[in-house]
Amino acid sequence: MNVLVLNCGSSSLKFQLVETDVDLMASDADTCKARGVVERIGSQALITLNAEGQPQRKLATALRDQGAALDFILRNLVLQPGAALPGISALSDIHAIGHRVVHGGEKFKKSVLIDSEVLRGIEECIELAPLHNPANLGGIRAARSLFGEGLPQVAVFDTSFHSSMPEEAYLYSIPYPLYRRHKIRRYGFHGTSHRYVAHRYRQLEGKEREATNIITVHLGNGCSACAIKAGNSVDTSMGFTPLEGLVMGTRSGDVDPSILEFLAHKEGMSLAEVDLLLNKQSGLLGLSGLTNDMRELLDEEREHGDRRARLAIDVFCYRVKKYVGAYLAALGGADALVFTGGIGENSAEIRRRICNELEWFGIALEPEANVAMTGGKEGVVSTAISRVKVYVIPTNEELLIARDTVRCVKAVPRRW
Ligand code: AMP
């Protein structure tokens, strides 16, 4: 099946066109036929298209909304004469659409075929993800109007992998009625990424799902850690929103909540402004005063010995280390620690600093293997005697979304 995977943000749309099938899954013979991104939707948009067997194209045009962006992509990839991809020459060659949906609340515990009830459910979660869910719904509606009601669409939620967390992990210790009344609890995000790398780890180790006891750390511009027991997420570092937990590109991660009121008072800020500060001006950017980009910070530290760059990197690594320790305790030990995300996949230096002096916990990196594991490579970077194996596994959320889409569509033969 050819599955169009859509990840719609408020002003951006990322897509991949993936050929995959339940039968192919065992052999990992999926093919990415095209991928790309539309940025700055709502004004003069920038479009980057990568199609199989064709040179990359960068385009600019005014696109007013998600629908216009999707229409533009399809025109350029599928409908334009001469632009056809192998096996795809008409819209009818796209068999299903898989959407990344950020928040599924407590309602969606797995990926689902979208119908009017599911749409209502995603709408109900808007109050939990006011920026993301409306954009995701925009993508679903745009796809519906371009492809028609008959094309199956599937929602894959960032939160659903973490729906297996036990109460002691997802409840905040605030008055319990507030959880009942407002659903204030920890949900966790990045679930598709943690689930994908856990699945890949199982494949590499030849393990059953029930025997998968690992810690996964997704370190990119957004960062989160996940404790996985018997194949299920039992704890994760992001919470009610993606702000909690690790230090990120521009997000603070954990802070004492009293800082909010203190800051609002001292700096004369509204709570909305403090929230923006913690989400957009903190993390690596806030600490360094330079950039949210880890590669640039590492360059600054190495080339100019920049003190604030070093500080930002040190706080970042220390926080990850603390979560690894906490999750080793939560799991009663783990078989592996898996690094993924732009930083986790590419930076041997960050992996080294995180794993430094964790030998007592049974974590020992093999320096040469660690340095060699960059640029999309996959494998073990720990020593042969390390009790906890350390892996680098590049994430592929789009592939998991495409596979879930096929699974959901095939589970309902009426529709397929
Ligand atoms: P992501 O959000 O997963 O795309 O990750 C983006 C982050 O990965 C940015 O902070 C990049 O600087 C970082 N990154 C990518 N490549 C490297 C690298 N070779 N070394 C350090 N950080 C990197």
JSON list of N, CA and C in Angstrom, two decimals, residues 269-306:
[
{"chain": "A", "resi": 269, "resn": "MET", "atom": "N", "xyz": [5.57, 40.07, 34.42]},
{"chain": "A", "resi": 269, "resn": "MET", "atom": "CA", "xyz": [5.09, 39.31, 33.26]},
{"chain": "A", "resi": 269, "resn": "MET", "atom": "C", "xyz": [3.73, 38.68, 33.56]},
{"chain": "A", "resi": 270, "resn": "SER", "atom": "N", "xyz": [2.96, 38.46, 32.50]},
{"chain": "A", "resi": 270, "resn": "SER", "atom": "CA", "xyz": [1.72, 37.69, 32.67]},
{"chain": "A", "resi": 270, "resn": "SER", "atom": "C", "xyz": [2.10, 36.21, 32.72]},
{"chain": "A", "resi": 271, "resn": "LEU", "atom": "N", "xyz": [1.19, 35.36, 33.19]},
{"chain": "A", "resi": 271, "resn": "LEU", "atom": "CA", "xyz": [1.50, 33.92, 33.23]},
{"chain": "A", "resi": 271, "resn": "LEU", "atom": "C", "xyz": [1.70, 33.38, 31.82]},
{"chain": "A", "resi": 272, "resn": "ALA", "atom": "N", "xyz": [0.97, 33.95, 30.85]},
{"chain": "A", "resi": 272, "resn": "ALA", "atom": "CA", "xyz": [1.14, 33.51, 29.46]},
{"chain": "A", "resi": 272, "resn": "ALA", "atom": "C", "xyz": [2.55, 33.83, 28.98]},
{"chain": "A", "resi": 273, "resn": "GLU", "atom": "N", "xyz": [3.07, 34.98, 29.41]},
{"chain": "A", "resi": 273, "resn": "GLU", "atom": "CA", "xyz": [4.44, 35.35, 29.01]},
{"chain": "A", "resi": 273, "resn": "GLU", "atom": "C", "xyz": [5.48, 34.44, 29.66]},
{"chain": "A", "resi": 274, "resn": "VAL", "atom": "N", "xyz": [5.22, 34.08, 30.92]},
{"chain": "A", "resi": 274, "resn": "VAL", "atom": "CA", "xyz": [6.16, 33.15, 31.60]},
{"chain": "A", "resi": 274, "resn": "VAL", "atom": "C", "xyz": [6.12, 31.80, 30.89]},
{"chain": "A", "resi": 275, "resn": "ASP", "atom": "N", "xyz": [4.93, 31.36, 30.53]},
{"chain": "A", "resi": 275, "resn": "ASP", "atom": "CA", "xyz": [4.79, 30.08, 29.83]},
{"chain": "A", "resi": 275, "resn": "ASP", "atom": "C", "xyz": [5.58, 30.11, 28.52]},
{"chain": "A", "resi": 276, "resn": "LEU", "atom": "N", "xyz": [5.48, 31.22, 27.81]},
{"chain": "A", "resi": 276, "resn": "LEU", "atom": "CA", "xyz": [6.21, 31.38, 26.55]},
{"chain": "A", "resi": 276, "resn": "LEU", "atom": "C", "xyz": [7.72, 31.35, 26.80]},
{"chain": "A", "resi": 277, "resn": "LEU", "atom": "N", "xyz": [8.14, 32.02, 27.89]},
{"chain": "A", "resi": 277, "resn": "LEU", "atom": "CA", "xyz": [9.56, 32.05, 28.23]},
{"chain": "A", "resi": 277, "resn": "LEU", "atom": "C", "xyz": [10.10, 30.63, 28.50]},
{"chain": "A", "resi": 278, "resn": "LEU", "atom": "N", "xyz": [9.28, 29.83, 29.21]},
{"chain": "A", "resi": 278, "resn": "LEU", "atom": "CA", "xyz": [9.74, 28.48, 29.54]},
{"chain": "A", "resi": 278, "resn": "LEU", "atom": "C", "xyz": [9.73, 27.56, 28.32]},
{"chain": "A", "resi": 279, "resn": "ASN", "atom": "N", "xyz": [8.85, 27.84, 27.36]},
{"chain": "A", "resi": 279, "resn": "ASN", "atom": "CA", "xyz": [8.75, 27.00, 26.17]},
{"chain": "A", "resi": 279, "resn": "ASN", "atom": "C", "xyz": [9.67, 27.42, 25.04]},
{"chain": "A", "resi": 280, "resn": "LYS", "atom": "N", "xyz": [9.87, 28.74, 24.91]},
{"chain": "A", "resi": 280, "resn": "LYS", "atom": "CA", "xyz": [10.56, 29.24, 23.70]},
{"chain": "A", "resi": 280, "resn": "LYS", "atom": "C", "xyz": [11.90, 29.90, 23.95]},
{"chain": "A", "resi": 281, "resn": "GLN", "atom": "N", "xyz": [12.14, 30.33, 25.19]},
{"chain": "A", "resi": 281, "resn": "GLN", "atom": "CA", "xyz": [13.38, 31.10, 25.41]},
{"chain": "A", "resi": 281, "resn": "GLN", "atom": "C", "xyz": [14.30, 30.44, 26.44]},
{"chain": "A", "resi": 282, "resn": "SER", "atom": "N", "xyz": [14.01, 29.20, 26.79]},
{"chain": "A", "resi": 282, "resn": "SER", "atom": "CA", "xyz": [14.77, 28.55, 27.86]},
{"chain": "A", "resi": 282, "resn": "SER", "atom": "C", "xyz": [15.63, 27.42, 27.28]},
{"chain": "A", "resi": 283, "resn": "GLY", "atom": "N", "xyz": [15.85, 26.38, 28.03]},
{"chain": "A", "resi": 283, "resn": "GLY", "atom": "CA", "xyz": [16.62, 25.24, 27.53]},
{"chain": "A", "resi": 283, "resn": "GLY", "atom": "C", "xyz": [18.03, 25.64, 27.09]},
{"chain": "A", "resi": 284, "resn": "LEU", "atom": "N", "xyz": [18.53, 24.99, 26.06]},
{"chain": "A", "resi": 284, "resn": "LEU", "atom": "CA", "xyz": [19.88, 25.27, 25.57]},
{"chain": "A", "resi": 284, "resn": "LEU", "atom": "C", "xyz": [20.02, 26.74, 25.17]},
{"chain": "A", "resi": 285, "resn": "LEU", "atom": "N", "xyz": [18.97, 27.26, 24.53]},
{"chain": "A", "resi": 285, "resn": "LEU", "atom": "CA", "xyz": [19.01, 28.67, 24.09]},
{"chain": "A", "resi": 285, "resn": "LEU", "atom": "C", "xyz": [19.11, 29.61, 25.28]},
{"chain": "A", "resi": 286, "resn": "GLY", "atom": "N", "xyz": [18.27, 29.39, 26.27]},
{"chain": "A", "resi": 286, "resn": "GLY", "atom": "CA", "xyz": [18.24, 30.29, 27.42]},
{"chain": "A", "resi": 286, "resn": "GLY", "atom": "C", "xyz": [19.53, 30.24, 28.22]},
{"chain": "A", "resi": 287, "resn": "LEU", "atom": "N", "xyz": [20.05, 29.04, 28.42]},
{"chain": "A", "resi": 287, "resn": "LEU", "atom": "CA", "xyz": [21.26, 28.90, 29.22]},
{"chain": "A", "resi": 287, "resn": "LEU", "atom": "C", "xyz": [22.48, 29.47, 28.49]},
{"chain": "A", "resi": 288, "resn": "SER", "atom": "N", "xyz": [22.59, 29.19, 27.19]},
{"chain": "A", "resi": 288, "resn": "SER", "atom": "CA", "xyz": [23.78, 29.61, 26.45]},
{"chain": "A", "resi": 288, "resn": "SER", "atom": "C", "xyz": [23.69, 31.06, 26.00]},
{"chain": "A", "resi": 289, "resn": "GLY", "atom": "N", "xyz": [22.46, 31.54, 25.77]},
{"chain": "A", "resi": 289, "resn": "GLY", "atom": "CA", "xyz": [22.30, 32.88, 25.20]},
{"chain": "A", "resi": 289, "resn": "GLY", "atom": "C", "xyz": [22.75, 32.92, 23.75]},
{"chain": "A", "resi": 290, "resn": "LEU", "atom": "N", "xyz": [23.01, 31.74, 23.17]},
{"chain": "A", "resi": 290, "resn": "LEU", "atom": "CA", "xyz": [23.56, 31.70, 21.81]},
{"chain": "A", "resi": 290, "resn": "LEU", "atom": "C", "xyz": [22.60, 31.06, 20.81]},
{"chain": "A", "resi": 291, "resn": "THR", "atom": "N", "xyz": [22.21, 29.83, 21.09]},
{"chain": "A", "resi": 291, "resn": "THR", "atom": "CA", "xyz": [21.48, 29.04, 20.11]},
{"chain": "A", "resi": 291, "resn": "THR", "atom": "C", "xyz": [20.80, 27.85, 20.79]},
{"chain": "A", "resi": 292, "resn": "ASN", "atom": "N", "xyz": [19.76, 27.34, 20.11]},
{"chain": "A", "resi": 292, "resn": "ASN", "atom": "CA", "xyz": [19.11, 26.11, 20.61]},
{"chain": "A", "resi": 292, "resn": "ASN", "atom": "C", "xyz": [19.71, 24.88, 19.92]},
{"chain": "A", "resi": 293, "resn": "ASP", "atom": "N", "xyz": [20.72, 25.10, 19.08]},
{"chain": "A", "resi": 293, "resn": "ASP", "atom": "CA", "xyz": [21.25, 24.03, 18.24]},
{"chain": "A", "resi": 293, "resn": "ASP", "atom": "C", "xyz": [22.47, 23.38, 18.91]},
{"chain": "A", "resi": 294, "resn": "MET", "atom": "N", "xyz": [22.35, 22.12, 19.27]},
{"chain": "A", "resi": 294, "resn": "MET", "atom": "CA", "xyz": [23.42, 21.44, 20.02]},
{"chain": "A", "resi": 294, "resn": "MET", "atom": "C", "xyz": [24.74, 21.41, 19.24]},
{"chain": "A", "resi": 295, "resn": "ARG", "atom": "N", "xyz": [24.62, 21.21, 17.91]},
{"chain": "A", "resi": 295, "resn": "ARG", "atom": "CA", "xyz": [25.87, 21.13, 17.13]},
{"chain": "A", "resi": 295, "resn": "ARG", "atom": "C", "xyz": [26.64, 22.45, 17.23]},
{"chain": "A", "resi": 296, "resn": "GLU", "atom": "N", "xyz": [25.92, 23.55, 17.14]},
{"chain": "A", "resi": 296, "resn": "GLU", "atom": "CA", "xyz": [26.57, 24.87, 17.22]},
{"chain": "A", "resi": 296, "resn": "GLU", "atom": "C", "xyz": [27.17, 25.09, 18.61]},
{"chain": "A", "resi": 297, "resn": "LEU", "atom": "N", "xyz": [26.48, 24.63, 19.64]},
{"chain": "A", "resi": 297, "resn": "LEU", "atom": "CA", "xyz": [27.00, 24.79, 21.00]},
{"chain": "A", "resi": 297, "resn": "LEU", "atom": "C", "xyz": [28.29, 23.99, 21.19]},
{"chain": "A", "resi": 298, "resn": "LEU", "atom": "N", "xyz": [28.29, 22.77, 20.66]},
{"chain": "A", "resi": 298, "resn": "LEU", "atom": "CA", "xyz": [29.51, 21.94, 20.77]},
{"chain": "A", "resi": 298, "resn": "LEU", "atom": "C", "xyz": [30.67, 22.60, 20.02]},
{"chain": "A", "resi": 299, "resn": "ASP", "atom": "N", "xyz": [30.37, 23.20, 18.86]},
{"chain": "A", "resi": 299, "resn": "ASP", "atom": "CA", "xyz": [31.41, 23.91, 18.09]},
{"chain": "A", "resi": 299, "resn": "ASP", "atom": "C", "xyz": [31.94, 25.10, 18.89]},
{"chain": "A", "resi": 300, "resn": "GLU", "atom": "N", "xyz": [31.02, 25.88, 19.48]},
{"chain": "A", "resi": 300, "resn": "GLU", "atom": "CA", "xyz": [31.40, 27.05, 20.28]},
{"chain": "A", "resi": 300, "resn": "GLU", "atom": "C", "xyz": [32.31, 26.66, 21.43]},
{"chain": "A", "resi": 301, "resn": "GLU", "atom": "N", "xyz": [31.91, 25.57, 22.10]},
{"chain": "A", "resi": 301, "resn": "GLU", "atom": "CA", "xyz": [32.68, 25.10, 23.26]},
{"chain": "A", "resi": 301, "resn": "GLU", "atom": "C", "xyz": [34.08, 24.66, 22.82]},
{"chain": "A", "resi": 302, "resn": "ARG", "atom": "N", "xyz": [34.12, 23.90, 21.73]},
{"chain": "A", "resi": 302, "resn": "ARG", "atom": "CA", "xyz": [35.40, 23.34, 21.26]},
{"chain": "A", "resi": 302, "resn": "ARG", "atom": "C", "xyz": [36.32, 24.43, 20.70]},
{"chain": "A", "resi": 303, "resn": "GLU", "atom": "N", "xyz": [35.74, 25.32, 19.88]},
{"chain": "A", "resi": 303, "resn": "GLU", "atom": "CA", "xyz": [36.58, 26.27, 19.16]},
{"chain": "A", "resi": 303, "resn": "GLU", "atom": "C", "xyz": [36.90, 27.53, 19.98]},
{"chain": "A", "resi": 304, "resn": "HIS", "atom": "N", "xyz": [35.94, 27.96, 20.83]},
{"chain": "A", "resi": 304, "resn": "HIS", "atom": "CA", "xyz": [36.17, 29.21, 21.56]},
{"chain": "A", "resi": 304, "resn": "HIS", "atom": "C", "xyz": [36.14, 29.05, 23.06]},
{"chain": "A", "resi": 305, "resn": "GLY", "atom": "N", "xyz": [35.91, 27.81, 23.52]},
{"chain": "A", "resi": 305, "resn": "GLY", "atom": "CA", "xyz": [35.85, 27.58, 24.96]},
{"chain": "A", "resi": 305, "resn": "GLY", "atom": "C", "xyz": [34.73, 28.37, 25.63]},
{"chain": "A", "resi": 306, "resn": "ASP", "atom": "N", "xyz": [33.68, 28.64, 24.90]},
{"chain": "A", "resi": 306, "resn": "ASP", "atom": "CA", "xyz": [32.59, 29.48, 25.43]},
{"chain": "A", "resi": 306, "resn": "ASP", "atom": "C", "xyz": [32.00, 28.88, 26.71]}
]
